[in-house]
Coordinates of C-alpha atoms in Angstrom, one line a residue:
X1 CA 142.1 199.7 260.2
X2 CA 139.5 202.8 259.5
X3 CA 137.4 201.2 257.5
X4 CA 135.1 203.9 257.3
X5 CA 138.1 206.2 255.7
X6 CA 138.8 203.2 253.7
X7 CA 135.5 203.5 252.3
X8 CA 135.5 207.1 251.9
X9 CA 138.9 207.1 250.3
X10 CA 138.2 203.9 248.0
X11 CA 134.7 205.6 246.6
X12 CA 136.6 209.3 245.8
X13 CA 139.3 207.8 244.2
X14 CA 137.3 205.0 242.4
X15 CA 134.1 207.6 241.7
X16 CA 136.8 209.7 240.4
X17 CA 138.7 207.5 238.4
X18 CA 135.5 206.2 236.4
X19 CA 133.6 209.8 236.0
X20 CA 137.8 211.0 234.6
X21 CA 137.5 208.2 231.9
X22 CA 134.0 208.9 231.4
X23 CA 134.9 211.9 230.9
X24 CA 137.8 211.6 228.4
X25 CA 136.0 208.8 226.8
X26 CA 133.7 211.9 225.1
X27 CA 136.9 212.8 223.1
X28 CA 136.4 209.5 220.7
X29 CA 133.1 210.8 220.0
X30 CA 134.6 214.1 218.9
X31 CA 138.0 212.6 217.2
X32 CA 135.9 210.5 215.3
X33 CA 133.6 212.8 213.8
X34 CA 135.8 215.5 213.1
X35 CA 139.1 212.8 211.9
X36 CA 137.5 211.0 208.9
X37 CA 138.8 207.3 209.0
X38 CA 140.3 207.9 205.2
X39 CA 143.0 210.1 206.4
X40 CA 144.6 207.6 209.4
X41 CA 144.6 210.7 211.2
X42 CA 143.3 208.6 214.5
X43 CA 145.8 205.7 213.2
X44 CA 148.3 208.1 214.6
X45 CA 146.7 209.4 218.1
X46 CA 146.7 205.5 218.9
X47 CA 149.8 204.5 217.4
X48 CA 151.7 207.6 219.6
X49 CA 149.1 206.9 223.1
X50 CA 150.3 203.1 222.9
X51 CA 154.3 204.3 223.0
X52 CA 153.3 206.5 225.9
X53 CA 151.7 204.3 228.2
X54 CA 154.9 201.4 227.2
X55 CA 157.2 204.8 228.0
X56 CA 155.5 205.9 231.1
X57 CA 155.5 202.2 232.9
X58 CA 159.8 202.8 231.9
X59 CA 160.4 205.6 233.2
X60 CA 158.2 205.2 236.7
X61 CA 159.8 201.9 236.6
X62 CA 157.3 200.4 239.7
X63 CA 158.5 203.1 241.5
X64 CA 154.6 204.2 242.7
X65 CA 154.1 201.2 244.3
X66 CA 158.0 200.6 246.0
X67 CA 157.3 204.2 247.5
X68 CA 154.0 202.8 249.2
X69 CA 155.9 199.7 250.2
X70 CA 158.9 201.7 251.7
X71 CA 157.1 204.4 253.0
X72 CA 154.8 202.3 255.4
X73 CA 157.8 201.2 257.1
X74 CA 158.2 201.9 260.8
X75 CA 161.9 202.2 260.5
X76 CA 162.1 204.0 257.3
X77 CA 161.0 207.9 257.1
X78 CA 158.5 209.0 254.7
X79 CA 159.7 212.2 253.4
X80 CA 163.4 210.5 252.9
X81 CA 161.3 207.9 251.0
X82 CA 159.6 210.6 248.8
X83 CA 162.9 212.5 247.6
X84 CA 164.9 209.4 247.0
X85 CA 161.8 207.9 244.8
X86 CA 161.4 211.4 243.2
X87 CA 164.7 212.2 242.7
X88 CA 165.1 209.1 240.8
X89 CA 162.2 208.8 238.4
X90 CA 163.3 212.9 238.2
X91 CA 167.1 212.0 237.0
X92 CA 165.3 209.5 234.5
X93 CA 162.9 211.8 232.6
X94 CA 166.0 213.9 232.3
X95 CA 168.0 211.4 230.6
X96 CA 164.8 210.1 228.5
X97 CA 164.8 214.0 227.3
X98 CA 168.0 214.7 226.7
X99 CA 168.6 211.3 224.5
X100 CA 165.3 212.2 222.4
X101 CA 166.0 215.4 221.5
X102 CA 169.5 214.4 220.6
X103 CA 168.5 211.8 218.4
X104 CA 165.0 213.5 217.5
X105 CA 165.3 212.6 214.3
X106 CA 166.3 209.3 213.7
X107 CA 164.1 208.4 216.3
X108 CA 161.0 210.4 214.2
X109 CA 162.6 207.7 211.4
X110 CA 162.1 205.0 213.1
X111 CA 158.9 205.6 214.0
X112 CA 157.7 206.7 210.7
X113 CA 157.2 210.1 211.6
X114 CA 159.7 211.8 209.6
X115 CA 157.3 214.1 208.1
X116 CA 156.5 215.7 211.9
X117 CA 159.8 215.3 214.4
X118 CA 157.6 217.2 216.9
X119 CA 154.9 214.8 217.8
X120 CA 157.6 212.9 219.2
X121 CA 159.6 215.7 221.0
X122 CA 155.8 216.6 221.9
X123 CA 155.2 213.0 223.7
X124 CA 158.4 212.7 224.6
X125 CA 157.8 215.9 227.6
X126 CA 154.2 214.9 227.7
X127 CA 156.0 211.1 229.7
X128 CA 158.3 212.6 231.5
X129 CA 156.2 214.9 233.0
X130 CA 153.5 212.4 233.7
X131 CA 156.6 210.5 235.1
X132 CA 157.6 212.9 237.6
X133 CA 154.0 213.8 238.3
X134 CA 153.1 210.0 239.3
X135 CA 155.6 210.1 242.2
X136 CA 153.6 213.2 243.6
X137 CA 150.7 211.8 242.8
X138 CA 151.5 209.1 244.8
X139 CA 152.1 211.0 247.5
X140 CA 148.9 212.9 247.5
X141 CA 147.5 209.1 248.3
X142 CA 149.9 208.1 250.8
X143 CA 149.3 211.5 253.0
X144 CA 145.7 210.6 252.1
X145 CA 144.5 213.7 249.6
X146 CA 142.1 212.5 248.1
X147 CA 140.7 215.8 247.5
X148 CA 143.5 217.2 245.6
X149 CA 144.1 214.1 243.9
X150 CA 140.8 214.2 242.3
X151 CA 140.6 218.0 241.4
X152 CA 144.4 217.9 239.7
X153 CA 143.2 214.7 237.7
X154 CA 139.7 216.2 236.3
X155 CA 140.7 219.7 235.7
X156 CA 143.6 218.1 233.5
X157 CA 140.4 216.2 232.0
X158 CA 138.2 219.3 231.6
X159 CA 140.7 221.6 230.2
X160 CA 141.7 218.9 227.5
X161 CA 138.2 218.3 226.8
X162 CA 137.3 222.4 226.5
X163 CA 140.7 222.9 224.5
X164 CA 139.7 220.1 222.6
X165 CA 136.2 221.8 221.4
X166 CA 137.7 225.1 220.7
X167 CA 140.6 223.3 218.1
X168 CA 137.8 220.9 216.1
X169 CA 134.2 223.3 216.6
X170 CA 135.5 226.8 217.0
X171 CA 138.8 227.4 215.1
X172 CA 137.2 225.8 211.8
X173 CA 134.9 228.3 211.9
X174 CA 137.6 231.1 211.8
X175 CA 139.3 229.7 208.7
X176 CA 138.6 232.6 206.9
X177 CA 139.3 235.5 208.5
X178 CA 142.7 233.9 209.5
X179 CA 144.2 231.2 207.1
X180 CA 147.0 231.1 209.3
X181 CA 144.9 229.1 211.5
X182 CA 143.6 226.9 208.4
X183 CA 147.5 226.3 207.4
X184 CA 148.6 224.8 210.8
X185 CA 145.3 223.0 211.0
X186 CA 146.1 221.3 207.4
X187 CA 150.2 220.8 208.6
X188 CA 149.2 219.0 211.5
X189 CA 147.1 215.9 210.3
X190 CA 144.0 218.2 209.9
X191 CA 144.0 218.9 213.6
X192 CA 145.8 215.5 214.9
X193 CA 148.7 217.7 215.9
X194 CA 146.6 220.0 217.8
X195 CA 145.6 216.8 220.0
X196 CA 149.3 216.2 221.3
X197 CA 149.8 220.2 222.4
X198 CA 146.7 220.3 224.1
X199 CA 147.6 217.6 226.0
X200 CA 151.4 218.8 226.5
X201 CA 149.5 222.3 227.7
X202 CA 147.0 220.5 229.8
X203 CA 150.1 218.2 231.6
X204 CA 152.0 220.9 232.3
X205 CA 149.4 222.9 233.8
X206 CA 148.8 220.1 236.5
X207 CA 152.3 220.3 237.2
X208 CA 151.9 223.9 238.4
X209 CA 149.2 222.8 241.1
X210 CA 151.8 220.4 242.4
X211 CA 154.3 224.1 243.6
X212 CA 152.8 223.8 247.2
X213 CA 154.3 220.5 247.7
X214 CA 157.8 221.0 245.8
X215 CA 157.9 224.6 247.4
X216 CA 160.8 224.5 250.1
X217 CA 161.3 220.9 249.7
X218 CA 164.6 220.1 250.2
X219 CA 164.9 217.0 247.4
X220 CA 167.3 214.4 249.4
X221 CA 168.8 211.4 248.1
X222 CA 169.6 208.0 250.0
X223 CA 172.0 205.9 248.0
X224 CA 172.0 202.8 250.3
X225 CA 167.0 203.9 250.1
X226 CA 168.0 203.6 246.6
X227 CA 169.5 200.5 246.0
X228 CA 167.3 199.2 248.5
X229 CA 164.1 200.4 246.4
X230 CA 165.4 199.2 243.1
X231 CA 166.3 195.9 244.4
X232 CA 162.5 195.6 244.8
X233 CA 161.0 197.8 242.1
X234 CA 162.5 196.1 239.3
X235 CA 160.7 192.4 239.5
X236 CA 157.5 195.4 239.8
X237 CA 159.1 197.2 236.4
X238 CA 159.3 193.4 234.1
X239 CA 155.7 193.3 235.4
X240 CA 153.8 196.5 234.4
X241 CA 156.2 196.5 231.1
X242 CA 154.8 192.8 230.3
X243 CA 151.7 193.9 231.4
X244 CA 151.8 196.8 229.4
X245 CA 152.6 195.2 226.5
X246 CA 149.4 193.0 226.5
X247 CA 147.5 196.2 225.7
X248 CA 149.7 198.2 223.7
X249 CA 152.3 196.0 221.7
X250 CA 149.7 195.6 219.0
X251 CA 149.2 199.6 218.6
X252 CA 152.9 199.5 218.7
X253 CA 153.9 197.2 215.7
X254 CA 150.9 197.9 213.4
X255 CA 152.0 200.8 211.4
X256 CA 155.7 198.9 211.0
X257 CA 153.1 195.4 210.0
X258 CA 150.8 197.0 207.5
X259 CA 153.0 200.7 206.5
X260 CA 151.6 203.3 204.8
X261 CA 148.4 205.6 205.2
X262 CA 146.1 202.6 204.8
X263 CA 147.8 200.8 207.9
X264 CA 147.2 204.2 210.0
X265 CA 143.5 204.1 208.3
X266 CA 143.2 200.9 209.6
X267 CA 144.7 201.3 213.2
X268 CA 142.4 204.1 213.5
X269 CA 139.4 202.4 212.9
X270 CA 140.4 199.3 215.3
X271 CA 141.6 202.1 217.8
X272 CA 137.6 203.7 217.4
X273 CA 136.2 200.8 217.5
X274 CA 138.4 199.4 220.5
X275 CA 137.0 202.4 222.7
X276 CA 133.2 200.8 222.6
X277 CA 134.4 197.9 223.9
X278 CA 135.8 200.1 226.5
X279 CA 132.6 200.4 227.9
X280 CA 133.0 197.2 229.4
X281 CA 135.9 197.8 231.3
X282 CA 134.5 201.2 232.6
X283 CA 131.5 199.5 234.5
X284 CA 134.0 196.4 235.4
X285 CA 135.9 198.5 237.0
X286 CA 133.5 200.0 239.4
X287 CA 133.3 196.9 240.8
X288 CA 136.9 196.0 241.2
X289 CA 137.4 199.0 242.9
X290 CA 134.2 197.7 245.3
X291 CA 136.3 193.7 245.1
X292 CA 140.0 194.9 245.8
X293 CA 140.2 196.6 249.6
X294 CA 137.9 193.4 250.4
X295 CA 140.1 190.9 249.3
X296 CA 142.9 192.2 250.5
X297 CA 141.3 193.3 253.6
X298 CA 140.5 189.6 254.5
X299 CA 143.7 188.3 252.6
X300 CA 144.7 186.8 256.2
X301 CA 141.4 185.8 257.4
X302 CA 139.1 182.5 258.2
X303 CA 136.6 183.5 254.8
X304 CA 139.8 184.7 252.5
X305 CA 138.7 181.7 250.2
X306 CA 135.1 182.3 250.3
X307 CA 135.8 185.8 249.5
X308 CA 138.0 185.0 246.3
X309 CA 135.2 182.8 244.9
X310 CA 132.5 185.0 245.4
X311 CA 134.6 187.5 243.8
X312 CA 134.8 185.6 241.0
X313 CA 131.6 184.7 240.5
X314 CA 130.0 188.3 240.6
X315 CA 132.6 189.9 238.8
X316 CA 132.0 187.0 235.8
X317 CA 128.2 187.4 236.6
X318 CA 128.5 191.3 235.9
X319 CA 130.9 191.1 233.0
X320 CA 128.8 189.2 231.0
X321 CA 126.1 191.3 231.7
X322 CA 128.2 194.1 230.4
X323 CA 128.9 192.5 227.2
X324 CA 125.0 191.1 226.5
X325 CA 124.4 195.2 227.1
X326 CA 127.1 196.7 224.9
X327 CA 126.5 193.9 221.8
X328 CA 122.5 194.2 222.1
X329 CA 122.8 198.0 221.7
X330 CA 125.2 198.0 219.6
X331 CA 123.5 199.7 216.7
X332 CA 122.7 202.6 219.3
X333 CA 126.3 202.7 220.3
X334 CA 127.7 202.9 217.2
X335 CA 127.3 206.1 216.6
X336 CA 129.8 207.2 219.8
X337 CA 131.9 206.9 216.7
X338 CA 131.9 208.6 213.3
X339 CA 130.0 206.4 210.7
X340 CA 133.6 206.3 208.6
X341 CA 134.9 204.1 211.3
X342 CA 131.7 201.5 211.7
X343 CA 133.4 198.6 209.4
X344 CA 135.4 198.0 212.7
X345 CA 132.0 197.2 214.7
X346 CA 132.8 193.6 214.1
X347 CA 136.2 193.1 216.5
X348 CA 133.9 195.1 219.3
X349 CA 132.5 191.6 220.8
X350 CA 136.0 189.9 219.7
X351 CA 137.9 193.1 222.6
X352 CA 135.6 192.7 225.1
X353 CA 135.6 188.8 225.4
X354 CA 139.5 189.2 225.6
X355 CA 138.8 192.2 228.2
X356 CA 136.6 189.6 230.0
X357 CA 139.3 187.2 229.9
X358 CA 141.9 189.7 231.3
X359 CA 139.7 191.0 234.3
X360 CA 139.3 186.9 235.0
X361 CA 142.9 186.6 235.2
X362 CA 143.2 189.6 236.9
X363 CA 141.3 187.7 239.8
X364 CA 142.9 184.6 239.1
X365 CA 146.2 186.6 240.0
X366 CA 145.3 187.2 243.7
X367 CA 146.7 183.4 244.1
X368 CA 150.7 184.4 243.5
X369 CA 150.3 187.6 245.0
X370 CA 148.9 186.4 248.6
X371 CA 151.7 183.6 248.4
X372 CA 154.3 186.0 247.4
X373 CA 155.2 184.2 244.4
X374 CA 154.2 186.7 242.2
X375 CA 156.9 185.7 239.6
X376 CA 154.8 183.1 238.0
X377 CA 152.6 186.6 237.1
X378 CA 155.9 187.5 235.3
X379 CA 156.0 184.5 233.2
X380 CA 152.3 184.1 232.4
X381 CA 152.3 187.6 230.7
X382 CA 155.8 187.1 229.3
X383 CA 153.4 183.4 227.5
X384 CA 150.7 186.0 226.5
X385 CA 152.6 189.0 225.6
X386 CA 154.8 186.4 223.1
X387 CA 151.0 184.9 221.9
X388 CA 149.5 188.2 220.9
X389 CA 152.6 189.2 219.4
X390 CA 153.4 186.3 217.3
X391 CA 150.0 186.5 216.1
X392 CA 150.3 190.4 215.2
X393 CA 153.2 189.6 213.3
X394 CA 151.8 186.7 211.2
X395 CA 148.4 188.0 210.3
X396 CA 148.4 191.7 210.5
X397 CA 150.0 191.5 206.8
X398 CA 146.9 189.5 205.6
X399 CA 144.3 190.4 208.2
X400 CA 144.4 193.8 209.3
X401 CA 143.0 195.1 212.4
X402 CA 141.3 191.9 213.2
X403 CA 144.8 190.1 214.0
X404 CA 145.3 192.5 216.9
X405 CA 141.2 191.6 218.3
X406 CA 142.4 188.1 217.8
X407 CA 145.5 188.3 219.5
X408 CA 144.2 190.2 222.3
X409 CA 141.7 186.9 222.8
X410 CA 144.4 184.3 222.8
X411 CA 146.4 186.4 224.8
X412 CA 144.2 186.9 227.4
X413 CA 142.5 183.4 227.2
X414 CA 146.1 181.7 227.3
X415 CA 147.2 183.6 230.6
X416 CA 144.1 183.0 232.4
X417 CA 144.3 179.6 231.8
X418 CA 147.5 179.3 232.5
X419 CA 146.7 180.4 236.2
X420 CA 143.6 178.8 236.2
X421 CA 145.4 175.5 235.9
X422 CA 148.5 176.6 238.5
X423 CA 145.7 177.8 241.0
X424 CA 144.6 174.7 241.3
X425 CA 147.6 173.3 241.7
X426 CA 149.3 176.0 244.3
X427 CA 146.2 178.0 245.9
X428 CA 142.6 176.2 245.3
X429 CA 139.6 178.1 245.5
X430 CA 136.5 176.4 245.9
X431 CA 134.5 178.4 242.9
X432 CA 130.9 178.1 242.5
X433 CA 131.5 176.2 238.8
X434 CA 127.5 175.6 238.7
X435 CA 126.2 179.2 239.5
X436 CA 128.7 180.6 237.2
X437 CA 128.6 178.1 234.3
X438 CA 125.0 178.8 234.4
X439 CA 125.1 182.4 233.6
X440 CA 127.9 181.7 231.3
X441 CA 125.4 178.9 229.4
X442 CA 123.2 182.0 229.4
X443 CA 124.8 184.7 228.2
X444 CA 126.2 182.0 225.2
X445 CA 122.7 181.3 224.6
X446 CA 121.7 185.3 224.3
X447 CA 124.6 186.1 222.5
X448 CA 124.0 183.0 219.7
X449 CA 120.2 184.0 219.3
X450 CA 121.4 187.4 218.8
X451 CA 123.7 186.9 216.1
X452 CA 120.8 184.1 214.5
X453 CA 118.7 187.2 214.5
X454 CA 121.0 189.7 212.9
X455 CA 122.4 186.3 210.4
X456 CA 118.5 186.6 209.2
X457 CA 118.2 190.1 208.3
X458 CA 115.5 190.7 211.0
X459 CA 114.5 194.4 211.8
X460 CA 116.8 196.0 214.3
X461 CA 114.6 197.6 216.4
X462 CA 112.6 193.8 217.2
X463 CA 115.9 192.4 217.6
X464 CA 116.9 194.9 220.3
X465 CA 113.6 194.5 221.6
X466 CA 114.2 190.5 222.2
X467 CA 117.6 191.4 223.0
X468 CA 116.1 193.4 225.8
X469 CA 113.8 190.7 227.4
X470 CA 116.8 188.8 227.2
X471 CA 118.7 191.4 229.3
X472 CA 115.6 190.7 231.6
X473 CA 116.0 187.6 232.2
X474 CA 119.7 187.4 232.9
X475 CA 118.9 190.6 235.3
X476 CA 116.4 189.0 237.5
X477 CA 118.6 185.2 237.3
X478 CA 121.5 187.8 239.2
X479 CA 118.3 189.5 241.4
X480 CA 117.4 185.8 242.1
X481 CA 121.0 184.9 243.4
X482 CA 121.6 188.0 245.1
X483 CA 118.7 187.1 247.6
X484 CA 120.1 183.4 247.8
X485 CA 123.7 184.3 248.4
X486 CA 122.6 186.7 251.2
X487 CA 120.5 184.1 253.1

């Protein structure tokens, strides 16, 4: 293995990937200041994002990953590989399309979006595009693009983001020289509508800087490839849906729990206040993107064991300091978000514990994966996914926003402890329980005192300033360990 163009490869694609969300993370700032929470304008940009990303994971159907699993095979060609998989997740999106815009409108009914049939004609290209774009995507990584990758995926980002400043700072401003442009502003959610076209624009743009690859290529298809590929992509397909569903199911049912314009007020507050919690998985993530290629790398090895607990401990180690960071500066990080949407701030620590939960389960999965027995992920997100939806259901009615924060934690918490518990029984790791209960004690302890502070009326700025020799402290505990584990 070239582990030098593993590393190379691994920091583009993971540099990229964080400085992208970054990136589009600066849109909430904008959507938030310019959608006032009142009009459940943002109720419906979360609502319509969650059906995507359930929609997307159909129509690739675990597709990206069989073609990396087929196409590293010695006896199997790579460019057959690529048309069969393309071909396929092509013919899809094409059915997907035809069957919405034939029933466009009971489908808008369904949806309770009646009043604008072409948001969903809108998303419904938007997916199939970003459908048949994944497959070349995916090739970009196998031929090892990096390059390209990267510049397709941030210009999409840029464009969006400069489109997005013209439609909510610009265009206002020419309201009255051309009501036209204030009429269609008003029709579509006071710019909400603008949001999905942008993005349709911006999608099918990328699509254009994929014509070097699809120019001349003769698009062949493998029947006896194909059923080979679906035979193993569809255990990949219950996954990602299941898995899918953990994050979106709650976006998806809201508006059908709590109807009306103060359900989409609500859902747009929780889906605000959802993207400061975010924060957390951004800097999580550059580190999993560190974690991954090493345990993988030494999946086979004499330290594979070592390496999956000290994994564990520094990814729980830096989680937690993420969250002490995001709640201690919390009143500075508010205002990402437009002051209309700030009676959400309370599910923010209530997301990111479930988000710490996930990315501990995510680590606890390694277990069924390296033994191949990657069913028992199936049924552990099947237990969650049925968890966080049963408590949607129940307590959205009476709750609001805060049954989805809720279910999100006992979610989360149930599937990691699920394989917590199997782990032990199938695969044991020999974790450092001591180093990383203490931190855990620690970060409790922070996180009590801080809410004691806040519970009596203390100034804001001495709290963050105690909040911030706490941050100390936990710092130079992890500086302390760092030297220790590399003696």
């Amino acid at each position: 293995m070239n582990l030098k163009s593993l590393a190379k490869d691994t920091a583009i694609y993971g540099l990229s990937s964080i400085v992208g969300r970054f990136l589009n993370y600066l849109l909430i700032i904008l959507y938030s200041y310019k959608i006032p929470a009142e009009s459940g304008g943002y109720g419906i940009v979360t609502n319509l994002y969650a059906w995507t990303a359930l929609l997307l994971a159909l129509l690739t159907f675990g597709m990206e990953t069989t073609f990396f699993r087929f196409a590293g095979k010695e006896n199997e060609d790579p460019q057959n590989v690529f048309s069969t998989a393309l071909k396929m997740v092509g013919s899809v999106s094409a059915v997907f399309l035809v069957a919405v815009f034939l029933f466009l409108n009971p489908i808008a009914d369904a949806l309770l979006y009646s009043d604008h049939p072409e948001y969903i004609a809108c998303f419904a290209l938007i997916t199939a595009l970003d459908a048949f774009q994944a497959i070349l995507f995916v090739r970009l990584r196998q031929q090892k693009r990096p390059i390209k990758f990267v510049a397709l995926k941030l210009s999409f980002i840029f464009a969006s983001i400069l489109l997005n400043l013209f439609v909510f700072l610009v265009m206002p401003l020419m309201f009255g020289r051309f009501p036209a442009l204030e009429a269609a502003f008003v029709k579509y959610d006071y710019g909400v509508g603008f949001i999905f076209f942008i993005n349709l624009v911006c999608t099918a743009c990328v699509t254009f800087g994929f014509i070097p690859e699809l120019k001349g290529l003769k698009v062949k298809f493998d029947p006896a490839l194909c059923k080979r590929m679906l035979g193993y992509a569809w255990p990949l397909l219950l996954l990602s849906l299941v898995g899918i569903l953990n994050q979106v199911a709650d976006k998806i049912l809201f508006p059908h729990l709590m109807p009306g314009t103060e359900g989409k007020v609500q859902l747009g507050i929780y889906g605000a206040c959802v993207k400061i919690a975010m924060i957390m998985s951004m800097l999580v993530q550059a580190f999993r993107y560190a974690y991954e290629p090493i345990v993988f790398g030494e999946a086979k090895g004499k330290n594979s064991e070592k390496t999956l607990a000290d994994g564990m401990k520094w990814f729980i180690i830096f989680s937690l300091l993420a969250f002490l960071a995001v709640i201690f500066y919390l009143p500075l990080l508010k205002y990402i978000i437009g002051k209309s949407y700030w009676s959400g701030l309370g599910v923010v620590p209530i997301v990111m514990a479930a988000e710490l939960f996930m990315g501990i389960y995510f680590n606890l999965s390694f277990w069924y994966k390296l033994t191949d027995q990657t069913w028992w992920g199936a049924i552990i997100n099947v237990i969650a996914v049925a968890i966080m939806i049963s408590i949607n259901v129940i307590f959205v009615p009476k709750i609001g926003y805060w049954a989805c924060a809720w279910g999100g934690f006992a979610g989360y918490g149930t599937a990691m402890l699920i394989s917590f518990l199997l782990e032990r029984r199938h695969y044991p790791i020999g974790y450092d329980f001591k180093t990383i209960g203490s931190f855990a004690g620690a970060a409790l302890g922070f996180f009590s005192a801080h809410l004691s502070f806040n519970n009596l009326g203390l100034n804001q700025w001495l709290i963050m300033g105690i909040d911030t020799v706490f941050l100390g402290i936990y710092c130079f505990a992890i500086l302390k360990n760092l030297k220790i584990f590399k003696r």
